mmCIF file of C-alpha atoms in Angstrom:
data_model
loop_
_atom_site.group_PDB
_atom_site.id
_atom_site.type_symbol
_atom_site.label_atom_id
_atom_site.label_comp_id
_atom_site.label_asym_id
_atom_site.label_seq_id
_atom_site.Cartn_x
_atom_site.Cartn_y
_atom_site.Cartn_z
ATOM 1 C CA MET J 1 182.262 -81.968 60.030
ATOM 2 C CA GLU J 2 181.784 -82.267 56.280
ATOM 3 C CA THR J 3 178.879 -81.681 53.949
ATOM 4 C CA CYS J 4 178.026 -83.782 50.922
ATOM 5 C CA LEU J 5 175.484 -82.129 48.636
ATOM 6 C CA ILE J 6 173.517 -83.716 45.812
ATOM 7 C CA GLY J 7 171.090 -82.200 43.337
ATOM 8 C CA LEU J 8 167.503 -83.140 44.138
ATOM 9 C CA ASP J 9 166.628 -82.795 40.450
ATOM 10 C CA GLY J 10 168.448 -86.005 39.494
ATOM 11 C CA SER J 11 171.408 -84.152 37.997
ATOM 12 C CA ASP J 12 173.939 -85.933 40.242
ATOM 13 C CA ASN J 13 175.006 -89.553 40.312
ATOM 14 C CA VAL J 14 174.010 -90.131 43.943
ATOM 15 C CA GLU J 15 175.983 -93.356 44.309
ATOM 16 C CA ALA J 16 179.167 -91.760 42.959
ATOM 17 C CA VAL J 17 178.921 -88.523 44.965
ATOM 18 C CA VAL J 18 177.782 -89.971 48.292
ATOM 19 C CA GLY J 19 179.825 -93.170 47.961
ATOM 20 C CA SER J 20 182.987 -91.149 47.370
ATOM 21 C CA ALA J 21 182.315 -88.987 50.419
ATOM 22 C CA LEU J 22 181.601 -92.013 52.607
ATOM 23 C CA ARG J 23 184.761 -93.817 51.472
ATOM 24 C CA ALA J 24 186.939 -90.743 52.137
ATOM 25 C CA HIS J 25 187.470 -91.699 55.791
ATOM 26 C CA PRO J 26 185.758 -93.480 58.694
ATOM 27 C CA TRP J 27 182.534 -91.893 59.929
ATOM 28 C CA GLU J 28 181.156 -91.859 63.467
ATOM 29 C CA CYS J 29 177.868 -90.165 62.596
ATOM 30 C CA VAL J 30 175.924 -89.499 59.403
ATOM 31 C CA THR J 31 172.994 -87.066 59.216
ATOM 32 C CA LEU J 32 170.534 -86.989 56.357
ATOM 33 C CA GLY J 33 169.575 -83.409 55.524
ATOM 34 C CA GLY J 34 166.166 -81.798 55.436
ATOM 35 C CA GLY J 35 165.790 -81.709 51.654
ATOM 36 C CA LEU J 36 165.531 -85.487 51.676
ATOM 37 C CA ARG J 37 164.058 -85.993 55.132
ATOM 38 C CA HIS J 38 161.029 -83.796 54.684
ATOM 39 C CA SER J 39 159.998 -84.597 51.129
ATOM 40 C CA ASP J 40 157.892 -87.619 50.269
ATOM 41 C CA GLY J 41 158.937 -87.166 46.650
ATOM 42 C CA GLN J 42 162.545 -87.957 47.582
ATOM 43 C CA ALA J 43 161.952 -91.459 48.963
ATOM 44 C CA GLU J 44 164.092 -93.173 46.315
ATOM 45 C CA PRO J 45 167.272 -91.092 46.770
ATOM 46 C CA ARG J 46 166.755 -91.168 50.556
ATOM 47 C CA GLU J 47 166.684 -94.984 50.492
ATOM 48 C CA GLN J 48 169.661 -95.090 48.116
ATOM 49 C CA ILE J 49 171.703 -92.921 50.492
ATOM 50 C CA ALA J 50 170.660 -95.026 53.492
ATOM 51 C CA ASN J 51 171.909 -98.127 51.679
ATOM 52 C CA LEU J 52 175.202 -96.410 50.838
ATOM 53 C CA VAL J 53 175.694 -95.442 54.488
ATOM 54 C CA ARG J 54 175.051 -99.049 55.533
ATOM 55 C CA ARG J 55 177.577 -100.259 52.948
ATOM 56 C CA TYR J 56 180.399 -97.713 53.362
ATOM 57 C CA ALA J 57 179.953 -96.531 56.965
ATOM 58 C CA PRO J 58 178.380 -99.476 58.785
ATOM 59 C CA ALA J 59 179.716 -98.373 62.197
ATOM 60 C CA ALA J 60 178.379 -94.822 61.854
ATOM 61 C CA ARG J 61 175.500 -93.693 63.989
ATOM 62 C CA TRP J 62 172.601 -92.831 61.735
ATOM 63 C CA ILE J 63 170.584 -89.663 62.356
ATOM 64 C CA GLU J 64 167.646 -88.843 60.145
#
């Protein structure tokens, strides 16, 4: 299990951080954490991460 953290304040380049983690090796399962899941104000980064998972880990089971 690995954790990939991003700043919710916009301080991180989400595509670079998450994309790098997803390309590191094949993934069987990806879980989106509570900071993004439970905040309506985080819809944009949540959708961006979902798109990155679809692109870089298309075979991974998605848990949100």
